Each structure stands twice: as structure tokens, then as C-alpha cells.
Amino acid sequence: MPTSTEDNWDWEIKAHTSWWGSSMAELWSYRHLVGGLIRRDFLLSYQQTILGPFWVLLQPIMTLATYVLVFGNMVGISTQGTPPVLFYLAGIILWNLFNDVFTNTSAIFRDNAHLFTKVYFPRLVMPVAQMSGQLARFVIQFLLLVVAIIGYAVFTPWSIPSTAWLVFVPLVVMLVGLLSLALGLFFSVLTGKYRDVTYVAGLGIRLFMFLTPVIYPVSYISEKWRWLVQLNPLTTLFELFRQALLGQGTVTLPQLLYSVGFTLVLLVGALLIFNKQGDKLIDVA
């Protein structure tokens, strides 16, 4: 009689789905795959381009020039005493993080069906790799903002505000990344089933930017409509980001707790749906 070797397996792939998905131990064992996916995506983004990785910096600089010209000079939106270049650049790089993580994560099943159908790995590895790659781009763009802040402090009358708020910068970046990841996971299930949701999500994220204080401070909005902007969990995070770096922002503890709570609840719900529906979408993606 042959002896059972069931206890000798490292992993067991079963034909059923789970709300909780893979264990942390299994995810950790695929950390090298995450690194490889990050490198692959970075190389694919800039291959056969003239400027290559310099687009990481050139893109926010070109957007910054447009915002300063249109919203700063032509429309005349007040930045409440903060240099417009710094104000808009801070909003641009934080919005780029949110937008890029959401956009790439929401297309996980559509863009990677050829991998999911041929090789087994925890489905969550792919969105984690996407977010990690975008965080690396954010760090590079954040360094650009730091250089701009130092330049303004040295060559203009504007001075660097108190550094006591800087401890909140990692918290803001983490919450923005997790919130965009949660929304991306939720929409990845929808786009995996219905391709036209991709166009709706693309349009929605563009409109969502105008409900987020990227090009204006919250204090610029009239009291009549300010509540609508503050329903957006990103609002407090953007205001706290500018308060920490530029000394200009409207932040209260209840609003911050609302953003944290909203992000955590949405993330847990999105993970449950993604884990439960992920394997079912492979046949239709």
C-alpha cells in the first residue's frame, strides 16, 4: 500500500474560492515575484521612448506648468499665500499616486488574463506589485517636490513651515495608496466581468479629481458646497499633506478619523470580494 504524502506538500491548490484568500505566509513566499513584476512594469513603461525614466519627472512638470497657467493665472484660484508651484505640485504627485494605483489595479484581470490562466500564484500578488511600483514612482516625484520646497525657501521670501506635521506624511501616503488599491480591487472584479465598466471608471476618476482639492484649497470652496467636498475621504488627506509640507491646509480630527475609517472599511470589503470572485473571473477575463 502506498503511503500518503499529503503532509509533505508545501502548498495545496484546491478548486474552491475563499473570502480570506491566501495566507500571509504564502504571499510572503512570492515576494521575489512581486519584485520581478515591478521591474517588468517599469521597463515596459519606458522602453522605446526617447527620455525613458525621465518621464517620471517630466509628466508632473508638464502638468504643473498647465495648472499654473490655467488655474493660477487665467482662472485665478487662490492658493492662500502658498507659492502656486508648490501648491499644485503637491496636489499633482499625490493625485498621480491615487490615479495610477487605481487605474492599473482596476485592469488586473483584463490585462493579465494570459498569466492567470497559465501560472498559479496568489491573485493578490499582482495588485500589490502594481501599488509598489507606483509608490516607487511617487518617491521620485516626492523628491522633486522636496527640491522645489528647498529652492523656494532659499531663493524667495517664502519660508519652510514648522516640521512638526511631517510625521503625518507617511500616514497620508499609506492611506491614499490603500484607498486607491481598495477601489481598484473592487473595480477589477467589475471590469473582469463587464469590459465597458473600464470606460465608466476612467470617466469617473477624471470627474472625481474635481471633488478632490488637487487644484484648490478647501477654504476656497463656499460654505454652501464645502460639505460635498468633505464627503470625499481624499479631501482631508490632501489637506493634511499640504499642511505637513507647506503649512497650508484645513484639517480636523473628526475628518481625519472619517478618512481612516472609510479607507479601512473599503479595503476589507474590497479584499473579501476580490478573493472570493478572483478565481471565478479567470474563465471570463
PDB file of C-alpha atoms in Angstrom:
ATOM      1  CA  MET A   1       0.000   0.000   0.000  1.00  0.00           C
ATOM      2  CA  PRO A   2       1.460   3.368  -0.964  1.00  0.00           C
ATOM      3  CA  THR A   3       1.841   5.776   1.894  1.00  0.00           C
ATOM      4  CA  SER A   4       0.165   9.158   1.820  1.00  0.00           C
ATOM      5  CA  THR A   5       2.418  12.133   1.175  1.00  0.00           C
ATOM      6  CA  GLU A   6      -0.227  14.759   1.861  1.00  0.00           C
ATOM      7  CA  ASP A   7       1.687  16.140   4.835  1.00  0.00           C
ATOM      8  CA  ASN A   8       4.792  16.729   2.681  1.00  0.00           C
ATOM      9  CA  TRP A   9       3.217  19.345   0.395  1.00  0.00           C
ATOM     10  CA  ASP A  10       4.240  22.976   0.880  1.00  0.00           C
ATOM     11  CA  TRP A  11       1.086  24.327  -0.804  1.00  0.00           C
ATOM     12  CA  GLU A  12      -2.182  22.770  -1.837  1.00  0.00           C
ATOM     13  CA  ILE A  13      -4.245  24.260  -4.656  1.00  0.00           C
ATOM     14  CA  LYS A  14      -7.920  23.492  -4.238  1.00  0.00           C
ATOM     15  CA  ALA A  15     -10.876  24.003  -6.581  1.00  0.00           C
ATOM     16  CA  HIS A  16     -12.732  26.431  -4.370  1.00  0.00           C
ATOM     17  CA  THR A  17     -12.619  30.106  -3.532  1.00  0.00           C
ATOM     18  CA  SER A  18     -12.234  31.757  -0.164  1.00  0.00           C
ATOM     19  CA  TRP A  19     -13.272  35.103   1.225  1.00  0.00           C
ATOM     20  CA  TRP A  20      -9.929  35.400   3.022  1.00  0.00           C
ATOM     21  CA  GLY A  21      -7.701  34.449   0.101  1.00  0.00           C
ATOM     22  CA  SER A  22      -4.086  33.432   0.598  1.00  0.00           C
ATOM     23  CA  SER A  23      -2.314  33.438   3.920  1.00  0.00           C
ATOM     24  CA  MET A  24       0.387  35.981   4.712  1.00  0.00           C
ATOM     25  CA  ALA A  25       2.979  33.176   4.658  1.00  0.00           C
ATOM     26  CA  GLU A  26       2.016  32.267   1.105  1.00  0.00           C
ATOM     27  CA  LEU A  27       2.063  35.886  -0.021  1.00  0.00           C
ATOM     28  CA  TRP A  28       5.493  36.391   1.555  1.00  0.00           C
ATOM     29  CA  SER A  29       6.835  33.360  -0.324  1.00  0.00           C
ATOM     30  CA  TYR A  30       6.024  35.168  -3.590  1.00  0.00           C
ATOM     31  CA  ARG A  31       7.930  38.355  -2.673  1.00  0.00           C
ATOM     32  CA  HIS A  32      10.505  37.700  -5.414  1.00  0.00           C
ATOM     33  CA  LEU A  33       7.707  37.503  -7.970  1.00  0.00           C
ATOM     34  CA  VAL A  34       6.465  40.897  -6.756  1.00  0.00           C
ATOM     35  CA  GLY A  35       9.943  42.336  -7.324  1.00  0.00           C
ATOM     36  CA  GLY A  36      10.083  40.833 -10.800  1.00  0.00           C
ATOM     37  CA  LEU A  37       6.679  42.245 -11.724  1.00  0.00           C
ATOM     38  CA  ILE A  38       7.674  45.706 -10.519  1.00  0.00           C
ATOM     39  CA  ARG A  39      10.814  45.591 -12.653  1.00  0.00           C
ATOM     40  CA  ARG A  40       8.856  44.287 -15.662  1.00  0.00           C
ATOM     41  CA  ASP A  41       6.229  47.025 -15.467  1.00  0.00           C
ATOM     42  CA  PHE A  42       8.865  49.731 -15.058  1.00  0.00           C
ATOM     43  CA  LEU A  43      10.809  48.547 -18.100  1.00  0.00           C
ATOM     44  CA  LEU A  44       7.689  48.136 -20.243  1.00  0.00           C
ATOM     45  CA  SER A  45       6.512  51.644 -19.366  1.00  0.00           C
ATOM     46  CA  TYR A  46       9.598  53.347 -20.748  1.00  0.00           C
ATOM     47  CA  GLN A  47      11.028  51.057 -23.415  1.00  0.00           C
ATOM     48  CA  GLN A  48      11.271  52.544 -26.916  1.00  0.00           C
ATOM     49  CA  THR A  49      10.959  56.081 -25.512  1.00  0.00           C
ATOM     50  CA  ILE A  50      13.473  58.857 -26.062  1.00  0.00           C
ATOM     51  CA  LEU A  51      13.551  60.163 -22.498  1.00  0.00           C
ATOM     52  CA  GLY A  52      12.955  56.840 -20.756  1.00  0.00           C
ATOM     53  CA  PRO A  53      12.570  57.047 -16.961  1.00  0.00           C
ATOM     54  CA  PHE A  54      12.822  60.852 -17.097  1.00  0.00           C
ATOM     55  CA  TRP A  55       9.094  60.785 -17.915  1.00  0.00           C
ATOM     56  CA  VAL A  56       8.528  60.074 -14.210  1.00  0.00           C
ATOM     57  CA  LEU A  57       9.603  63.670 -13.568  1.00  0.00           C
ATOM     58  CA  LEU A  58       8.617  65.248 -16.864  1.00  0.00           C
ATOM     59  CA  GLN A  59       4.951  64.276 -16.589  1.00  0.00           C
ATOM     60  CA  PRO A  60       4.273  66.133 -13.295  1.00  0.00           C
ATOM     61  CA  ILE A  61       6.361  69.105 -14.507  1.00  0.00           C
ATOM     62  CA  MET A  62       4.267  69.445 -17.684  1.00  0.00           C
ATOM     63  CA  THR A  63       1.052  69.087 -15.671  1.00  0.00           C
ATOM     64  CA  LEU A  64       2.347  71.673 -13.208  1.00  0.00           C
ATOM     65  CA  ALA A  65       3.012  74.184 -15.990  1.00  0.00           C
ATOM     66  CA  THR A  66      -0.555  73.705 -17.276  1.00  0.00           C
ATOM     67  CA  TYR A  67      -2.111  74.130 -13.832  1.00  0.00           C
ATOM     68  CA  VAL A  68      -0.120  77.255 -13.022  1.00  0.00           C
ATOM     69  CA  LEU A  69      -1.027  78.812 -16.370  1.00  0.00           C
ATOM     70  CA  VAL A  70      -4.716  77.865 -16.416  1.00  0.00           C
ATOM     71  CA  PHE A  71      -5.860  77.706 -12.801  1.00  0.00           C
ATOM     72  CA  GLY A  72      -3.304  80.079 -11.315  1.00  0.00           C
ATOM     73  CA  ASN A  73      -3.100  82.851 -13.926  1.00  0.00           C
ATOM     74  CA  MET A  74      -6.186  82.576 -16.119  1.00  0.00           C
ATOM     75  CA  VAL A  75      -8.817  81.352 -13.626  1.00  0.00           C
ATOM     76  CA  GLY A  76      -7.129  82.962 -10.648  1.00  0.00           C
ATOM     77  CA  ILE A  77      -7.739  80.292  -8.000  1.00  0.00           C
ATOM     78  CA  SER A  78      -6.184  81.471  -4.733  1.00  0.00           C
ATOM     79  CA  THR A  79      -3.618  79.222  -3.084  1.00  0.00           C
ATOM     80  CA  GLN A  80      -3.960  81.049   0.251  1.00  0.00           C
ATOM     81  CA  GLY A  81      -0.447  82.505   0.322  1.00  0.00           C
ATOM     82  CA  THR A  82       1.355  79.314  -0.708  1.00  0.00           C
ATOM     83  CA  PRO A  83       3.502  79.608  -3.871  1.00  0.00           C
ATOM     84  CA  PRO A  84       1.328  78.209  -6.694  1.00  0.00           C
ATOM     85  CA  VAL A  85       4.133  75.988  -7.986  1.00  0.00           C
ATOM     86  CA  LEU A  86       4.455  74.229  -4.629  1.00  0.00           C
ATOM     87  CA  PHE A  87       0.704  74.090  -4.051  1.00  0.00           C
ATOM     88  CA  TYR A  88      -0.087  72.486  -7.408  1.00  0.00           C
ATOM     89  CA  LEU A  89       2.941  70.183  -7.407  1.00  0.00           C
ATOM     90  CA  ALA A  90       1.967  68.729  -4.023  1.00  0.00           C
ATOM     91  CA  GLY A  91      -1.542  68.017  -5.297  1.00  0.00           C
ATOM     92  CA  ILE A  92      -0.306  66.601  -8.608  1.00  0.00           C
ATOM     93  CA  ILE A  93       2.077  63.999  -7.201  1.00  0.00           C
ATOM     94  CA  LEU A  94      -0.416  62.798  -4.588  1.00  0.00           C
ATOM     95  CA  TRP A  95      -3.190  62.576  -7.183  1.00  0.00           C
ATOM     96  CA  ASN A  96      -0.862  60.735  -9.568  1.00  0.00           C
ATOM     97  CA  LEU A  97      -0.339  58.108  -6.877  1.00  0.00           C
ATOM     98  CA  PHE A  98      -4.071  57.650  -6.359  1.00  0.00           C
ATOM     99  CA  ASN A  99      -4.945  57.713 -10.045  1.00  0.00           C
ATOM    100  CA  ASP A 100      -2.176  55.373 -11.213  1.00  0.00           C
ATOM    101  CA  VAL A 101      -2.717  52.763  -8.490  1.00  0.00           C
ATOM    102  CA  PHE A 102      -6.469  52.764  -9.166  1.00  0.00           C
ATOM    103  CA  THR A 103      -6.117  52.647 -12.964  1.00  0.00           C
ATOM    104  CA  ASN A 104      -3.615  49.794 -13.001  1.00  0.00           C
ATOM    105  CA  THR A 105      -5.317  47.767 -10.284  1.00  0.00           C
ATOM    106  CA  SER A 106      -8.779  48.078 -11.826  1.00  0.00           C
ATOM    107  CA  ALA A 107      -7.470  46.421 -15.018  1.00  0.00           C
ATOM    108  CA  ILE A 108      -5.741  43.483 -13.304  1.00  0.00           C
ATOM    109  CA  PHE A 109      -7.899  40.727 -14.795  1.00  0.00           C
ATOM    110  CA  ARG A 110      -8.254  42.362 -18.191  1.00  0.00           C
ATOM    111  CA  ASP A 111      -4.525  42.919 -18.698  1.00  0.00           C
ATOM    112  CA  ASN A 112      -3.143  39.770 -17.050  1.00  0.00           C
ATOM    113  CA  ALA A 113      -5.584  37.022 -18.049  1.00  0.00           C
ATOM    114  CA  HIS A 114      -2.794  35.321 -20.030  1.00  0.00           C
ATOM    115  CA  LEU A 115      -0.781  34.913 -16.808  1.00  0.00           C
ATOM    116  CA  PHE A 116      -3.650  33.907 -14.554  1.00  0.00           C
ATOM    117  CA  THR A 117      -4.731  31.095 -16.889  1.00  0.00           C
ATOM    118  CA  LYS A 118      -1.258  29.547 -17.196  1.00  0.00           C
ATOM    119  CA  VAL A 119       0.552  30.000 -13.878  1.00  0.00           C
ATOM    120  CA  TYR A 120      -0.680  29.729 -10.316  1.00  0.00           C
ATOM    121  CA  PHE A 121       0.178  32.444  -7.837  1.00  0.00           C
ATOM    122  CA  PRO A 122      -1.964  34.315  -5.314  1.00  0.00           C
ATOM    123  CA  ARG A 123      -4.063  36.797  -7.278  1.00  0.00           C
ATOM    124  CA  LEU A 124      -3.298  39.492  -4.725  1.00  0.00           C
ATOM    125  CA  VAL A 125       0.356  39.437  -5.780  1.00  0.00           C
ATOM    126  CA  MET A 126      -0.475  41.394  -8.930  1.00  0.00           C
ATOM    127  CA  PRO A 127      -2.211  44.420  -7.301  1.00  0.00           C
ATOM    128  CA  VAL A 128       0.454  44.513  -4.586  1.00  0.00           C
ATOM    129  CA  ALA A 129       3.123  44.703  -7.288  1.00  0.00           C
ATOM    130  CA  GLN A 130       1.189  47.431  -9.102  1.00  0.00           C
ATOM    131  CA  MET A 131       0.881  49.548  -5.966  1.00  0.00           C
ATOM    132  CA  SER A 132       4.525  49.013  -5.024  1.00  0.00           C
ATOM    133  CA  GLY A 133       5.653  50.175  -8.458  1.00  0.00           C
ATOM    134  CA  GLN A 134       3.533  53.304  -8.243  1.00  0.00           C
ATOM    135  CA  LEU A 135       4.871  54.035  -4.756  1.00  0.00           C
ATOM    136  CA  ALA A 136       8.393  53.910  -6.189  1.00  0.00           C
ATOM    137  CA  ARG A 137       7.378  56.485  -8.814  1.00  0.00           C
ATOM    138  CA  PHE A 138       5.784  58.599  -6.098  1.00  0.00           C
ATOM    139  CA  VAL A 139       9.031  58.640  -4.111  1.00  0.00           C
ATOM    140  CA  ILE A 140      10.903  60.008  -7.136  1.00  0.00           C
ATOM    141  CA  GLN A 141       8.278  62.708  -7.712  1.00  0.00           C
ATOM    142  CA  PHE A 142       8.208  63.494  -3.999  1.00  0.00           C
ATOM    143  CA  LEU A 143      11.948  64.199  -4.133  1.00  0.00           C
ATOM    144  CA  LEU A 144      11.194  66.702  -6.899  1.00  0.00           C
ATOM    145  CA  LEU A 145       8.734  68.431  -4.565  1.00  0.00           C
ATOM    146  CA  VAL A 146      11.318  68.494  -1.768  1.00  0.00           C
ATOM    147  CA  VAL A 147      13.869  70.108  -4.092  1.00  0.00           C
ATOM    148  CA  ALA A 148      11.271  72.715  -5.122  1.00  0.00           C
ATOM    149  CA  ILE A 149      10.429  73.479  -1.478  1.00  0.00           C
ATOM    150  CA  ILE A 150      14.103  73.958  -0.614  1.00  0.00           C
ATOM    151  CA  GLY A 151      14.590  76.139  -3.698  1.00  0.00           C
ATOM    152  CA  TYR A 152      11.704  78.428  -2.732  1.00  0.00           C
ATOM    153  CA  ALA A 153      12.965  78.642   0.854  1.00  0.00           C
ATOM    154  CA  VAL A 154      16.445  79.640  -0.300  1.00  0.00           C
ATOM    155  CA  PHE A 155      15.715  81.966  -3.224  1.00  0.00           C
ATOM    156  CA  THR A 156      12.357  83.559  -2.291  1.00  0.00           C
ATOM    157  CA  PRO A 157      10.876  85.244   0.811  1.00  0.00           C
ATOM    158  CA  TRP A 158       8.710  82.155   1.417  1.00  0.00           C
ATOM    159  CA  SER A 159       9.973  80.078   4.335  1.00  0.00           C
ATOM    160  CA  ILE A 160       9.595  76.412   5.225  1.00  0.00           C
ATOM    161  CA  PRO A 161       6.816  75.967   7.812  1.00  0.00           C
ATOM    162  CA  SER A 162       7.100  74.047  11.050  1.00  0.00           C
ATOM    163  CA  THR A 163       8.298  70.490  10.616  1.00  0.00           C
ATOM    164  CA  ALA A 164       6.069  69.150  13.411  1.00  0.00           C
ATOM    165  CA  TRP A 165       3.470  67.995  10.848  1.00  0.00           C
ATOM    166  CA  LEU A 166       5.948  65.993   8.768  1.00  0.00           C
ATOM    167  CA  VAL A 167       5.224  62.850  10.782  1.00  0.00           C
ATOM    168  CA  PHE A 168       1.835  62.702   9.031  1.00  0.00           C
ATOM    169  CA  VAL A 169       3.311  62.462   5.522  1.00  0.00           C
ATOM    170  CA  PRO A 170       3.883  58.661   5.625  1.00  0.00           C
ATOM    171  CA  LEU A 171       0.371  58.206   7.044  1.00  0.00           C
ATOM    172  CA  VAL A 172      -1.160  60.218   4.213  1.00  0.00           C
ATOM    173  CA  VAL A 173       0.789  58.334   1.536  1.00  0.00           C
ATOM    174  CA  MET A 174      -0.173  54.982   3.053  1.00  0.00           C
ATOM    175  CA  LEU A 175      -3.881  55.894   3.276  1.00  0.00           C
ATOM    176  CA  VAL A 176      -4.013  57.280  -0.272  1.00  0.00           C
ATOM    177  CA  GLY A 177      -2.301  54.151  -1.586  1.00  0.00           C
ATOM    178  CA  LEU A 178      -4.629  51.820   0.326  1.00  0.00           C
ATOM    179  CA  LEU A 179      -7.748  53.754  -0.672  1.00  0.00           C
ATOM    180  CA  SER A 180      -6.841  53.638  -4.356  1.00  0.00           C
ATOM    181  CA  LEU A 181      -5.909  49.954  -4.015  1.00  0.00           C
ATOM    182  CA  ALA A 182      -9.296  49.193  -2.430  1.00  0.00           C
ATOM    183  CA  LEU A 183     -11.212  50.991  -5.181  1.00  0.00           C
ATOM    184  CA  GLY A 184      -9.049  49.308  -7.809  1.00  0.00           C
ATOM    185  CA  LEU A 185      -9.687  45.834  -6.375  1.00  0.00           C
ATOM    186  CA  PHE A 186     -13.428  46.451  -6.361  1.00  0.00           C
ATOM    187  CA  PHE A 187     -13.483  47.729  -9.945  1.00  0.00           C
ATOM    188  CA  SER A 188     -11.162  44.949 -11.134  1.00  0.00           C
ATOM    189  CA  VAL A 189     -13.957  42.491 -10.401  1.00  0.00           C
ATOM    190  CA  LEU A 190     -16.418  44.614 -12.380  1.00  0.00           C
ATOM    191  CA  THR A 191     -14.104  45.197 -15.342  1.00  0.00           C
ATOM    192  CA  GLY A 192     -13.261  41.490 -15.398  1.00  0.00           C
ATOM    193  CA  LYS A 193     -16.947  40.716 -15.989  1.00  0.00           C
ATOM    194  CA  TYR A 194     -18.044  43.768 -17.958  1.00  0.00           C
ATOM    195  CA  ARG A 195     -15.445  45.429 -20.179  1.00  0.00           C
ATOM    196  CA  ASP A 196     -17.445  48.629 -20.656  1.00  0.00           C
ATOM    197  CA  VAL A 197     -17.070  49.385 -16.932  1.00  0.00           C
ATOM    198  CA  THR A 198     -13.488  50.325 -17.819  1.00  0.00           C
ATOM    199  CA  TYR A 199     -14.724  53.402 -19.687  1.00  0.00           C
ATOM    200  CA  VAL A 200     -17.095  54.349 -16.882  1.00  0.00           C
ATOM    201  CA  ALA A 201     -14.281  54.045 -14.333  1.00  0.00           C
ATOM    202  CA  GLY A 202     -11.971  56.170 -16.476  1.00  0.00           C
ATOM    203  CA  LEU A 203     -14.540  58.929 -16.790  1.00  0.00           C
ATOM    204  CA  GLY A 204     -15.476  58.703 -13.131  1.00  0.00           C
ATOM    205  CA  ILE A 205     -11.899  59.067 -11.905  1.00  0.00           C
ATOM    206  CA  ARG A 206     -11.463  62.219 -14.016  1.00  0.00           C
ATOM    207  CA  LEU A 207     -14.602  63.757 -12.561  1.00  0.00           C
ATOM    208  CA  PHE A 208     -13.588  62.633  -9.080  1.00  0.00           C
ATOM    209  CA  MET A 209     -10.499  64.831  -9.297  1.00  0.00           C
ATOM    210  CA  PHE A 210     -12.693  67.934  -9.224  1.00  0.00           C
ATOM    211  CA  LEU A 211     -14.203  66.775  -5.913  1.00  0.00           C
ATOM    212  CA  THR A 212     -10.674  66.435  -4.538  1.00  0.00           C
ATOM    213  CA  PRO A 213      -8.633  69.519  -3.543  1.00  0.00           C
ATOM    214  CA  VAL A 214      -5.939  68.998  -6.150  1.00  0.00           C
ATOM    215  CA  ILE A 215      -6.206  72.414  -7.821  1.00  0.00           C
ATOM    216  CA  TYR A 216      -7.820  74.364  -4.982  1.00  0.00           C
ATOM    217  CA  PRO A 217      -7.725  74.533  -1.170  1.00  0.00           C
ATOM    218  CA  VAL A 218     -10.851  73.533   0.756  1.00  0.00           C
ATOM    219  CA  SER A 219     -11.052  77.054   2.168  1.00  0.00           C
ATOM    220  CA  TYR A 220     -11.607  78.322  -1.406  1.00  0.00           C
ATOM    221  CA  ILE A 221     -14.940  76.460  -1.599  1.00  0.00           C
ATOM    222  CA  SER A 222     -18.002  78.318  -0.310  1.00  0.00           C
ATOM    223  CA  GLU A 223     -19.607  77.043   2.877  1.00  0.00           C
ATOM    224  CA  LYS A 224     -22.698  76.065   0.895  1.00  0.00           C
ATOM    225  CA  TRP A 225     -20.848  73.386  -1.095  1.00  0.00           C
ATOM    226  CA  ARG A 226     -17.913  72.570   1.189  1.00  0.00           C
ATOM    227  CA  TRP A 227     -19.753  69.637   2.800  1.00  0.00           C
ATOM    228  CA  LEU A 228     -19.868  67.911  -0.583  1.00  0.00           C
ATOM    229  CA  VAL A 229     -16.094  68.094  -0.977  1.00  0.00           C
ATOM    230  CA  GLN A 230     -15.554  66.950   2.607  1.00  0.00           C
ATOM    231  CA  LEU A 231     -17.597  63.794   1.977  1.00  0.00           C
ATOM    232  CA  ASN A 232     -14.669  62.740  -0.188  1.00  0.00           C
ATOM    233  CA  PRO A 233     -12.253  60.778   2.072  1.00  0.00           C
ATOM    234  CA  LEU A 234      -9.339  62.062  -0.013  1.00  0.00           C
ATOM    235  CA  THR A 235     -10.064  65.680   0.885  1.00  0.00           C
ATOM    236  CA  THR A 236      -8.620  65.544   4.393  1.00  0.00           C
ATOM    237  CA  LEU A 237      -5.625  63.552   3.191  1.00  0.00           C
ATOM    238  CA  PHE A 238      -4.726  66.140   0.548  1.00  0.00           C
ATOM    239  CA  GLU A 239      -5.207  68.968   3.029  1.00  0.00           C
ATOM    240  CA  LEU A 240      -3.060  67.183   5.625  1.00  0.00           C
ATOM    241  CA  PHE A 241      -0.358  66.525   3.019  1.00  0.00           C
ATOM    242  CA  ARG A 242      -0.142  70.234   2.187  1.00  0.00           C
ATOM    243  CA  GLN A 243      -0.327  71.218   5.858  1.00  0.00           C
ATOM    244  CA  ALA A 244       2.603  68.953   6.655  1.00  0.00           C
ATOM    245  CA  LEU A 245       4.806  70.150   3.786  1.00  0.00           C
ATOM    246  CA  LEU A 246       3.632  73.687   3.028  1.00  0.00           C
ATOM    247  CA  GLY A 247       1.924  74.831   6.221  1.00  0.00           C
ATOM    248  CA  GLN A 248      -1.426  75.363   4.476  1.00  0.00           C
ATOM    249  CA  GLY A 249      -4.400  73.078   4.966  1.00  0.00           C
ATOM    250  CA  THR A 250      -7.748  72.646   6.712  1.00  0.00           C
ATOM    251  CA  VAL A 251      -7.678  69.519   8.870  1.00  0.00           C
ATOM    252  CA  THR A 252      -9.760  68.410  11.866  1.00  0.00           C
ATOM    253  CA  LEU A 253      -9.526  65.216  13.892  1.00  0.00           C
ATOM    254  CA  PRO A 254     -13.095  64.030  13.060  1.00  0.00           C
ATOM    255  CA  GLN A 255     -12.401  64.450   9.338  1.00  0.00           C
ATOM    256  CA  LEU A 256      -9.145  62.509   9.637  1.00  0.00           C
ATOM    257  CA  LEU A 257     -10.858  59.692  11.551  1.00  0.00           C
ATOM    258  CA  TYR A 258     -13.539  59.599   8.869  1.00  0.00           C
ATOM    259  CA  SER A 259     -10.912  59.189   6.130  1.00  0.00           C
ATOM    260  CA  VAL A 260      -9.088  56.461   8.058  1.00  0.00           C
ATOM    261  CA  GLY A 261     -12.292  54.575   8.869  1.00  0.00           C
ATOM    262  CA  PHE A 262     -13.630  54.847   5.320  1.00  0.00           C
ATOM    263  CA  THR A 263     -10.350  53.561   3.885  1.00  0.00           C
ATOM    264  CA  LEU A 264     -10.117  50.577   6.226  1.00  0.00           C
ATOM    265  CA  VAL A 265     -13.745  49.511   5.759  1.00  0.00           C
ATOM    266  CA  LEU A 266     -13.499  49.822   1.974  1.00  0.00           C
ATOM    267  CA  LEU A 267     -10.193  47.931   1.912  1.00  0.00           C
ATOM    268  CA  VAL A 268     -11.549  44.995   3.932  1.00  0.00           C
ATOM    269  CA  GLY A 269     -14.667  44.808   1.761  1.00  0.00           C
ATOM    270  CA  ALA A 270     -12.672  45.025  -1.469  1.00  0.00           C
ATOM    271  CA  LEU A 271     -10.247  42.299  -0.344  1.00  0.00           C
ATOM    272  CA  LEU A 272     -13.114  39.963   0.527  1.00  0.00           C
ATOM    273  CA  ILE A 273     -14.803  40.491  -2.847  1.00  0.00           C
ATOM    274  CA  PHE A 274     -11.525  40.223  -4.784  1.00  0.00           C
ATOM    275  CA  ASN A 275     -10.527  36.983  -3.041  1.00  0.00           C
ATOM    276  CA  LYS A 276     -13.936  35.399  -3.475  1.00  0.00           C
ATOM    277  CA  GLN A 277     -14.505  36.392  -7.091  1.00  0.00           C
ATOM    278  CA  GLY A 278     -10.925  36.379  -8.405  1.00  0.00           C
ATOM    279  CA  ASP A 279     -10.652  32.740  -9.467  1.00  0.00           C
ATOM    280  CA  LYS A 280     -14.155  32.800 -10.951  1.00  0.00           C
ATOM    281  CA  LEU A 281     -13.173  35.619 -13.301  1.00  0.00           C
ATOM    282  CA  ILE A 282     -10.274  33.757 -14.912  1.00  0.00           C
ATOM    283  CA  ASP A 283     -12.581  31.992 -17.362  1.00  0.00           C
ATOM    284  CA  VAL A 284     -14.271  35.201 -18.485  1.00  0.00           C
ATOM    285  CA  ALA A 285     -11.418  37.760 -18.279  1.00  0.00           C
TER     286      ALA A 285
END
